[in-house]
GROMACS .gro file of C-alpha atoms in nm:
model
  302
    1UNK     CA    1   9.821 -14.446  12.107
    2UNK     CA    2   9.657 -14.223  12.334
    3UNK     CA    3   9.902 -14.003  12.541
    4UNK     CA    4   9.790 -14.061  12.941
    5UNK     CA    5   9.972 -13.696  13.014
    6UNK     CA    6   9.962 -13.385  12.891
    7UNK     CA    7  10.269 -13.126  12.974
    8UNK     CA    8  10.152 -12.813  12.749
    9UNK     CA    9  10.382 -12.573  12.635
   10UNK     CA   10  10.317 -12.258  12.357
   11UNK     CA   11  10.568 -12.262  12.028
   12UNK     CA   12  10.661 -11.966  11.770
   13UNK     CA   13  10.511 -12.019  11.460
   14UNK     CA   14  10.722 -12.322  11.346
   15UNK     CA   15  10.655 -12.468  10.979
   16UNK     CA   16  10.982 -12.724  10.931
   17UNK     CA   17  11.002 -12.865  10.600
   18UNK     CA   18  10.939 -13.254  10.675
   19UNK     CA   19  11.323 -13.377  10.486
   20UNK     CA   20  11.529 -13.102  10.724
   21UNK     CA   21  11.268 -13.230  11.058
   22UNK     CA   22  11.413 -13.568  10.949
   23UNK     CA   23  11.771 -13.476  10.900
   24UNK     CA   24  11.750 -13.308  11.248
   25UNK     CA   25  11.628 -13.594  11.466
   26UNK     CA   26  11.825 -13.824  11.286
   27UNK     CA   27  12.146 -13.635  11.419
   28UNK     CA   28  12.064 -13.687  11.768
   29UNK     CA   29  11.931 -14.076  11.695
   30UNK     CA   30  11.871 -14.302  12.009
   31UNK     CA   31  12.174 -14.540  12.033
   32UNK     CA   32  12.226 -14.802  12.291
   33UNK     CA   33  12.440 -14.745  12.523
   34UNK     CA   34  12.797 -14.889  12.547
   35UNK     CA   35  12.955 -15.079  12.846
   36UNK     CA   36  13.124 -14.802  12.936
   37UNK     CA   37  12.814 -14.576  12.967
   38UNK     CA   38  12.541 -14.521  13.252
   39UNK     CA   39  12.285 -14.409  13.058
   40UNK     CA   40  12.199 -14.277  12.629
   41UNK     CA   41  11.893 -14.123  12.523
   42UNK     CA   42  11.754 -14.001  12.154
   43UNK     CA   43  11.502 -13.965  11.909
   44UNK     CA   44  11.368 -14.322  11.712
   45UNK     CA   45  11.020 -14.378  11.488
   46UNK     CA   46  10.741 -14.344  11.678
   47UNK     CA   47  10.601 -14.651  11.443
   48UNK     CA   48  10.787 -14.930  11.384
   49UNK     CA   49  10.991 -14.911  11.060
   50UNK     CA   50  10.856 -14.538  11.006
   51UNK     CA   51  11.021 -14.173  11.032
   52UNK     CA   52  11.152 -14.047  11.307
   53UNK     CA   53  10.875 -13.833  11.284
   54UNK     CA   54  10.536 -13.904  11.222
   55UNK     CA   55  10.339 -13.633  10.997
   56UNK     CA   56   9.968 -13.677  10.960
   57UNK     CA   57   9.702 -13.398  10.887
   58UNK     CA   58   9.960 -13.137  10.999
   59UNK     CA   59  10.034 -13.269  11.315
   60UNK     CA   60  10.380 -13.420  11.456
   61UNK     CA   61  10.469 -13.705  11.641
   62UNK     CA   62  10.812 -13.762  11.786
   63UNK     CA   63  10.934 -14.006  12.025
   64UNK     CA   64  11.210 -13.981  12.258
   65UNK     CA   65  11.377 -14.275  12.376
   66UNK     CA   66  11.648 -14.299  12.721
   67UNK     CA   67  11.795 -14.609  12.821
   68UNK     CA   68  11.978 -14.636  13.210
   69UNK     CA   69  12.159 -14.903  13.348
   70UNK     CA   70  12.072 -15.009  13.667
   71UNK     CA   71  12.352 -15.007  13.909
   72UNK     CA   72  12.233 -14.934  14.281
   73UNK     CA   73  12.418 -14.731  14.493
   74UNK     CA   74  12.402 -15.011  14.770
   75UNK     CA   75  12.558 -15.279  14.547
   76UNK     CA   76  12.855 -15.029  14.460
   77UNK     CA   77  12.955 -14.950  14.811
   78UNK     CA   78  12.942 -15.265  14.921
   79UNK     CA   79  13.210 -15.403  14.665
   80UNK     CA   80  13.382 -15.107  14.712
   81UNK     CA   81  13.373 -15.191  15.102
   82UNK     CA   82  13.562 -15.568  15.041
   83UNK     CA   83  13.787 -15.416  14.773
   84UNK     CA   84  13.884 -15.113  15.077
   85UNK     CA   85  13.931 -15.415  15.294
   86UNK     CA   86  14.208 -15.620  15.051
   87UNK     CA   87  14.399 -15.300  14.952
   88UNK     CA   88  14.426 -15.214  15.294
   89UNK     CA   89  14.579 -15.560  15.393
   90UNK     CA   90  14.782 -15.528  15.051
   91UNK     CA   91  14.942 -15.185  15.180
   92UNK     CA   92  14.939 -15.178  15.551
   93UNK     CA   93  14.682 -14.913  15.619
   94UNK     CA   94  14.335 -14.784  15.544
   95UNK     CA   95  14.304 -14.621  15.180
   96UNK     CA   96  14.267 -14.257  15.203
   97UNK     CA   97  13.957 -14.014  15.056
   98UNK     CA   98  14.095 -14.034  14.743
   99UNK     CA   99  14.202 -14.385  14.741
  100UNK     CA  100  13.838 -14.502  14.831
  101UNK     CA  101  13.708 -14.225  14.529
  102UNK     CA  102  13.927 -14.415  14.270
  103UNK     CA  103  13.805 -14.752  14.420
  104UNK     CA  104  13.456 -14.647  14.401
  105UNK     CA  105  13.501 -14.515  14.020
  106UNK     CA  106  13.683 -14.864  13.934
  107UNK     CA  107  13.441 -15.058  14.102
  108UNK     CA  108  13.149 -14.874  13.910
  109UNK     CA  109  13.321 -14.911  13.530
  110UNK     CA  110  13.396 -15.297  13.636
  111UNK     CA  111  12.980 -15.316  13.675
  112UNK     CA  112  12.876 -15.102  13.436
  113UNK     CA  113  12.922 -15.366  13.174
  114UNK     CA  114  12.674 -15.657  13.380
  115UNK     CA  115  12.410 -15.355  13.463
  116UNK     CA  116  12.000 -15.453  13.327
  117UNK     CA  117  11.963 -15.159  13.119
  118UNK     CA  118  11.565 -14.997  13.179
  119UNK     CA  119  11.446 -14.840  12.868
  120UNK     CA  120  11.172 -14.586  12.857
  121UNK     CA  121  10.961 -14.413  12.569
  122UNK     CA  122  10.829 -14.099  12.562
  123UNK     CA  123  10.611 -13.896  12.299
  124UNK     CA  124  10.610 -13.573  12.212
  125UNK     CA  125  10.308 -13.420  12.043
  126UNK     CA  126  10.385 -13.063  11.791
  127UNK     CA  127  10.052 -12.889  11.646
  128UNK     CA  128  10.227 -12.595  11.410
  129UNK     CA  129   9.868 -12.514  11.348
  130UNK     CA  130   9.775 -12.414  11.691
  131UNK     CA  131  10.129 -12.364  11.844
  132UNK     CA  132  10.128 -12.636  12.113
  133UNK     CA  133  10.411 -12.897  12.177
  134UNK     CA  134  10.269 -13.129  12.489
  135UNK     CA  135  10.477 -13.410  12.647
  136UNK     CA  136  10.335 -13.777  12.759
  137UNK     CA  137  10.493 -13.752  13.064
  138UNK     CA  138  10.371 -13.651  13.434
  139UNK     CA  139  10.761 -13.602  13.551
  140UNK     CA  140  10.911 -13.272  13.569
  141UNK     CA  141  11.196 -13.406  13.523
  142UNK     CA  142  11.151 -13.633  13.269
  143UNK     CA  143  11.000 -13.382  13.049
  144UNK     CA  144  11.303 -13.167  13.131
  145UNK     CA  145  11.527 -13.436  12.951
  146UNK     CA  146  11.235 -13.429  12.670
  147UNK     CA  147  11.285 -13.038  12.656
  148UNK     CA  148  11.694 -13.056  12.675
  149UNK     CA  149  11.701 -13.293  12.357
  150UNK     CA  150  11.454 -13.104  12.192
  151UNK     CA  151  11.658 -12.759  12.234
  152UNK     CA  152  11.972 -12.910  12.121
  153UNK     CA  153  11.787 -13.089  11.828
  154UNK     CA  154  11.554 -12.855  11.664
  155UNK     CA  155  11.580 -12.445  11.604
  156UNK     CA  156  11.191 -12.410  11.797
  157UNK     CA  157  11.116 -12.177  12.105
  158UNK     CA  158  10.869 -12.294  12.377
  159UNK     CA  159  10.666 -12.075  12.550
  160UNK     CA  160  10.517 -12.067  12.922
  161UNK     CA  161  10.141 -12.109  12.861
  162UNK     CA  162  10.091 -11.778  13.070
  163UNK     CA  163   9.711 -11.825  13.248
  164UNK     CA  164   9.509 -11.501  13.327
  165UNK     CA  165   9.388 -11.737  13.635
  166UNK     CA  166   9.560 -11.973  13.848
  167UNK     CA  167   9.450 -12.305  13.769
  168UNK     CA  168   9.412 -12.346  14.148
  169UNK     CA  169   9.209 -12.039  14.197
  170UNK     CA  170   8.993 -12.140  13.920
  171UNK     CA  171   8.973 -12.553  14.059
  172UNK     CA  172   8.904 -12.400  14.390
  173UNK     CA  173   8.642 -12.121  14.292
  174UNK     CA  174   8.451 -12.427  14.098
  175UNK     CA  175   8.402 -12.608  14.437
  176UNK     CA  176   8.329 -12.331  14.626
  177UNK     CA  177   8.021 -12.293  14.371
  178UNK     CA  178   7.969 -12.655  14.309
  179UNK     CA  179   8.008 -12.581  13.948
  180UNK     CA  180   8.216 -12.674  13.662
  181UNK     CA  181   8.292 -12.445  13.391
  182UNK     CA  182   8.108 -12.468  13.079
  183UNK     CA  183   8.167 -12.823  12.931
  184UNK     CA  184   8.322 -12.979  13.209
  185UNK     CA  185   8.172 -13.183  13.526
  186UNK     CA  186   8.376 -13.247  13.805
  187UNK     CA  187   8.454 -13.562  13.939
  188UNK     CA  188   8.541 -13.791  14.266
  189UNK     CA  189   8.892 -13.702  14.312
  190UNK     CA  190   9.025 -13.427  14.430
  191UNK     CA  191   9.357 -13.279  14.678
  192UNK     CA  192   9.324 -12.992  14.910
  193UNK     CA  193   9.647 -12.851  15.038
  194UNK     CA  194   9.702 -12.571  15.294
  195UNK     CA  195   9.906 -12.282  15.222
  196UNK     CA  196  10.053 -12.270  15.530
  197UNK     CA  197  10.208 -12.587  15.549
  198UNK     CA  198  10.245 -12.789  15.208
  199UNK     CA  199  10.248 -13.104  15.428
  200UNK     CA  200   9.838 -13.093  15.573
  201UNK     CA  201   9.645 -13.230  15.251
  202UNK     CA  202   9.368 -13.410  15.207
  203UNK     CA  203   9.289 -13.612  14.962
  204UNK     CA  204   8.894 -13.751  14.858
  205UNK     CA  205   8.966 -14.081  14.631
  206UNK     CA  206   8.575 -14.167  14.478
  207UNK     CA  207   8.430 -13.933  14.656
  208UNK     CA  208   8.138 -13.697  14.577
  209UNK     CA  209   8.274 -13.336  14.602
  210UNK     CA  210   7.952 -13.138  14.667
  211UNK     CA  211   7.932 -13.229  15.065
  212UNK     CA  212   8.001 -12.956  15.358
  213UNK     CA  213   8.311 -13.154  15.485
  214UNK     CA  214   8.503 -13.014  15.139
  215UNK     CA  215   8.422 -12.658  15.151
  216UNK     CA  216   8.492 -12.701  15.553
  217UNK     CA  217   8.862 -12.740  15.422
  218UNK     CA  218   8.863 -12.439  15.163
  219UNK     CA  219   8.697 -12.241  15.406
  220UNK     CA  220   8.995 -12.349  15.702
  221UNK     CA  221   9.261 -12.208  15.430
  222UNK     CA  222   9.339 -12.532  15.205
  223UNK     CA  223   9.316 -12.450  14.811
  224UNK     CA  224   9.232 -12.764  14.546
  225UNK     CA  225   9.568 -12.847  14.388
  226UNK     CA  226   9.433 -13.150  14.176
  227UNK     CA  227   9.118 -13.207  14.042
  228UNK     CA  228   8.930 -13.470  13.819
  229UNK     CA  229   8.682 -13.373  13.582
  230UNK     CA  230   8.567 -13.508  13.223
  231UNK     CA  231   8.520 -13.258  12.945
  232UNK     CA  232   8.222 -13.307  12.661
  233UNK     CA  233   8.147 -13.665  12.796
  234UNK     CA  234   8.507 -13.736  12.596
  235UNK     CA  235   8.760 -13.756  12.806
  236UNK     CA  236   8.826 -13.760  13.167
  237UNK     CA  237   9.156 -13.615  13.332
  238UNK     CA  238   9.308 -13.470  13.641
  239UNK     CA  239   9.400 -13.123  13.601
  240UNK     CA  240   9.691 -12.973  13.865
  241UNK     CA  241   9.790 -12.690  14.051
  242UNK     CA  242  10.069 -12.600  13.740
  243UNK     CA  243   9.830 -12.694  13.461
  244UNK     CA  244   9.936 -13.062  13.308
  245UNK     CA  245   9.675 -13.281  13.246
  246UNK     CA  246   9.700 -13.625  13.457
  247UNK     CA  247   9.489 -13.971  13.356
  248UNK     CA  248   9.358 -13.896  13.010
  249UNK     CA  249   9.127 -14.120  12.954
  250UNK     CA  250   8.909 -14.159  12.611
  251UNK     CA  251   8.536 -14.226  12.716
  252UNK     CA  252   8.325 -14.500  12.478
  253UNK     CA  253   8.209 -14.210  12.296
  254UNK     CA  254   8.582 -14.152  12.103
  255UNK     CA  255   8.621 -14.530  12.095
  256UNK     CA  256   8.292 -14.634  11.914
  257UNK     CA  257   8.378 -14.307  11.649
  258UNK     CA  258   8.734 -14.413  11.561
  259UNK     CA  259   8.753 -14.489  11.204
  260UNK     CA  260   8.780 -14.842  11.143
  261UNK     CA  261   9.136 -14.923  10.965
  262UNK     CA  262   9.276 -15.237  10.780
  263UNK     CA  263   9.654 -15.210  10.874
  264UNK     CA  264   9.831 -15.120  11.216
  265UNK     CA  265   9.943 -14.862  11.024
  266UNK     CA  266   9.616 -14.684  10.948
  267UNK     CA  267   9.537 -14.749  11.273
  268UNK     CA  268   9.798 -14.561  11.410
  269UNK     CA  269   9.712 -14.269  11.164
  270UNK     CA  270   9.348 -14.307  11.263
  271UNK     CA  271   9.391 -14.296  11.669
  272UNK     CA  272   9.664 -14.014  11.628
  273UNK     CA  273   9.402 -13.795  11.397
  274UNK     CA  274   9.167 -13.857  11.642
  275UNK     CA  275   9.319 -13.799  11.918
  276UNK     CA  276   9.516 -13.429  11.815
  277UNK     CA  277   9.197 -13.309  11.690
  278UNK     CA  278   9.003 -13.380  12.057
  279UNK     CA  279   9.320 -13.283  12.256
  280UNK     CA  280   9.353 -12.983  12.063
  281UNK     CA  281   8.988 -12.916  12.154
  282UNK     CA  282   9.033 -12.993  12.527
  283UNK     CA  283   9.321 -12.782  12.581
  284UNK     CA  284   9.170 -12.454  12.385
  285UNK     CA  285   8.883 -12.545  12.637
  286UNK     CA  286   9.064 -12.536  12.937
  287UNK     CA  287   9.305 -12.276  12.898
  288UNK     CA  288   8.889 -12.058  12.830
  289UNK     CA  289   8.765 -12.235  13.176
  290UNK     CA  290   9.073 -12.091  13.393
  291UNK     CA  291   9.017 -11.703  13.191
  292UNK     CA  292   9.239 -11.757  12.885
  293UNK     CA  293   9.584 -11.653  12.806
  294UNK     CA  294   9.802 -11.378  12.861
  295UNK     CA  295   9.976 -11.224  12.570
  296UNK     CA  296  10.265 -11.168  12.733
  297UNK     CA  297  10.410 -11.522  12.650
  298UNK     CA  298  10.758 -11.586  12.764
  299UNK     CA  299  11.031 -11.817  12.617
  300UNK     CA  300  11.133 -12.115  12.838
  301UNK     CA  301  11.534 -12.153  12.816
  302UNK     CA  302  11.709 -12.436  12.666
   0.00000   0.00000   0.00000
């Protein structure tokens, strides 16, 4: 249940009534996709047999679902290739640019239909009570897709989470000092890239981060772009240079406190509680650690 990524984004105040939420995702449903198509994506339960969304204490749950076919590239050209090489003995010479374009589009519908489709799930937390919406996902560009559907689905406005610090000033300043923010310790992993050239990093894996040899590197120009810490004793996570929150891990103190439950069901109600109320926590927390929020919040575009 627990999301493993955290891409954190600021609403408008949003209250949806629950039936229109419903009526909403429902319109842009996940469907499979037909022979004729690459690739579908869409909204489905988040719990089997459940809404489309989930509603508990307040809190949303929604799920977006893609599924691709898996044609490679490699596999096209090369029919392509043998089917160049019989419609060039057919007519007497080598098929032109645009002969080889239509071959290549022929080829790929005549596939299309024997492609392994790869299906992929990912959820998408909304807190109307303290204006977040965070994506499970660590991809940019998954979570664009995420943010697309969501734009052409729902009438809510996202927000850049505008920092009054960097989060890699404030990662950086903490090793400098050898000291975590309030709340937080700092762990064994950590990247330090150079400004000059985004290609020298260096990267401690399980490594203690209060040694010479890492402030050597800050102090040569290189700036901490990803950091592990755990917050309260709670949860651990790797925070990055454009604030989302890698690896969230639960710690036995959340596991031995969830609420015992008779049904998956209530166990799914019980882990998502849980784990809203402590994310919500973490975030308000972190965004405090790197000097708060601007006001001046800014609407992402759909």
């Amino acid at each position: 249940m627990w999301f493993r990524n955290a891409q954190i984004h600021r609403i408008a105040p949003w209250t949806p009534a629950q039936e229109q939420l419903l009526d909403a995702l429902l319109t842009q449903h996940f469907r499979d996709p037909t022979s004729a198509e690459l690739q579908t994506c869409g909204w489905t339960a988040p719990f089997e047999g459940g809404d489309f969304a989930h509603c508990v204490n307040r809190q949303i749950l929604l799920t977006y679902r893609s599924e691709k076919k898996l044609l490679p590239g490699s596999v096209v050209n090369q029919v392509t290739r043998a089917k160049a090489v019989e419609l060039e003995e057919q007519q007497g010479f080598k098929p032109g640019r645009k002969q080889m374009k239509e071959l290549k589009e022929q080829v790929t519908d005549e596939l299309l239909p024997r492609a392994f489709g790869i299906r992929r799930d990912t959820r998408v937390w909304i807190d109307p009570v303290n204006r977040w919406l965070v994506i499970d996902t660590a991809s940019p560009a998954r979570a664009d897709e995420v943010r697309h559907l969501l734009f052409k689905t729902l009438d809510i406005t996202l927000l850049n989470v505008e920092l009054n610090e960097a989060p890699v000033a404030a990662m950086t300043s903490w090793l400098v000092a050898n000291e975590a923010p309030g709340g937080f310790t700092v762990d064994q992993d950590v990247d330090l890239r150079s400004n000059m050239n985004e290609k020298a990093t260096v990267r401690y894996l399980h490594h203690p981060l209060d040694g010479a040899d890492v402030r050597q590197h800050i102090e040569a120009g290189k700036r901490c772009t990803s950091l592990a810490m755990t917050w309260s004793d709670r949860i651990s996570f790797v925070l990055t240079d454009a604030f989302v929150i890698k690896r969230i891990t639960p710690l036995d103190i959340l596991k031995d406190a969830a609420d015992p439950a008779e049904s998956e069901a209530e166990k799914f109600d019980a882990d998502f509680v849980l784990m809203t109320a402590e994310l919500a926590r973490l975030i308000a927390d972190l965004i405090e650690a790197v000097g708060g929020e601007r006001a001046d919040e800014r609407p992402l575009l759909g």
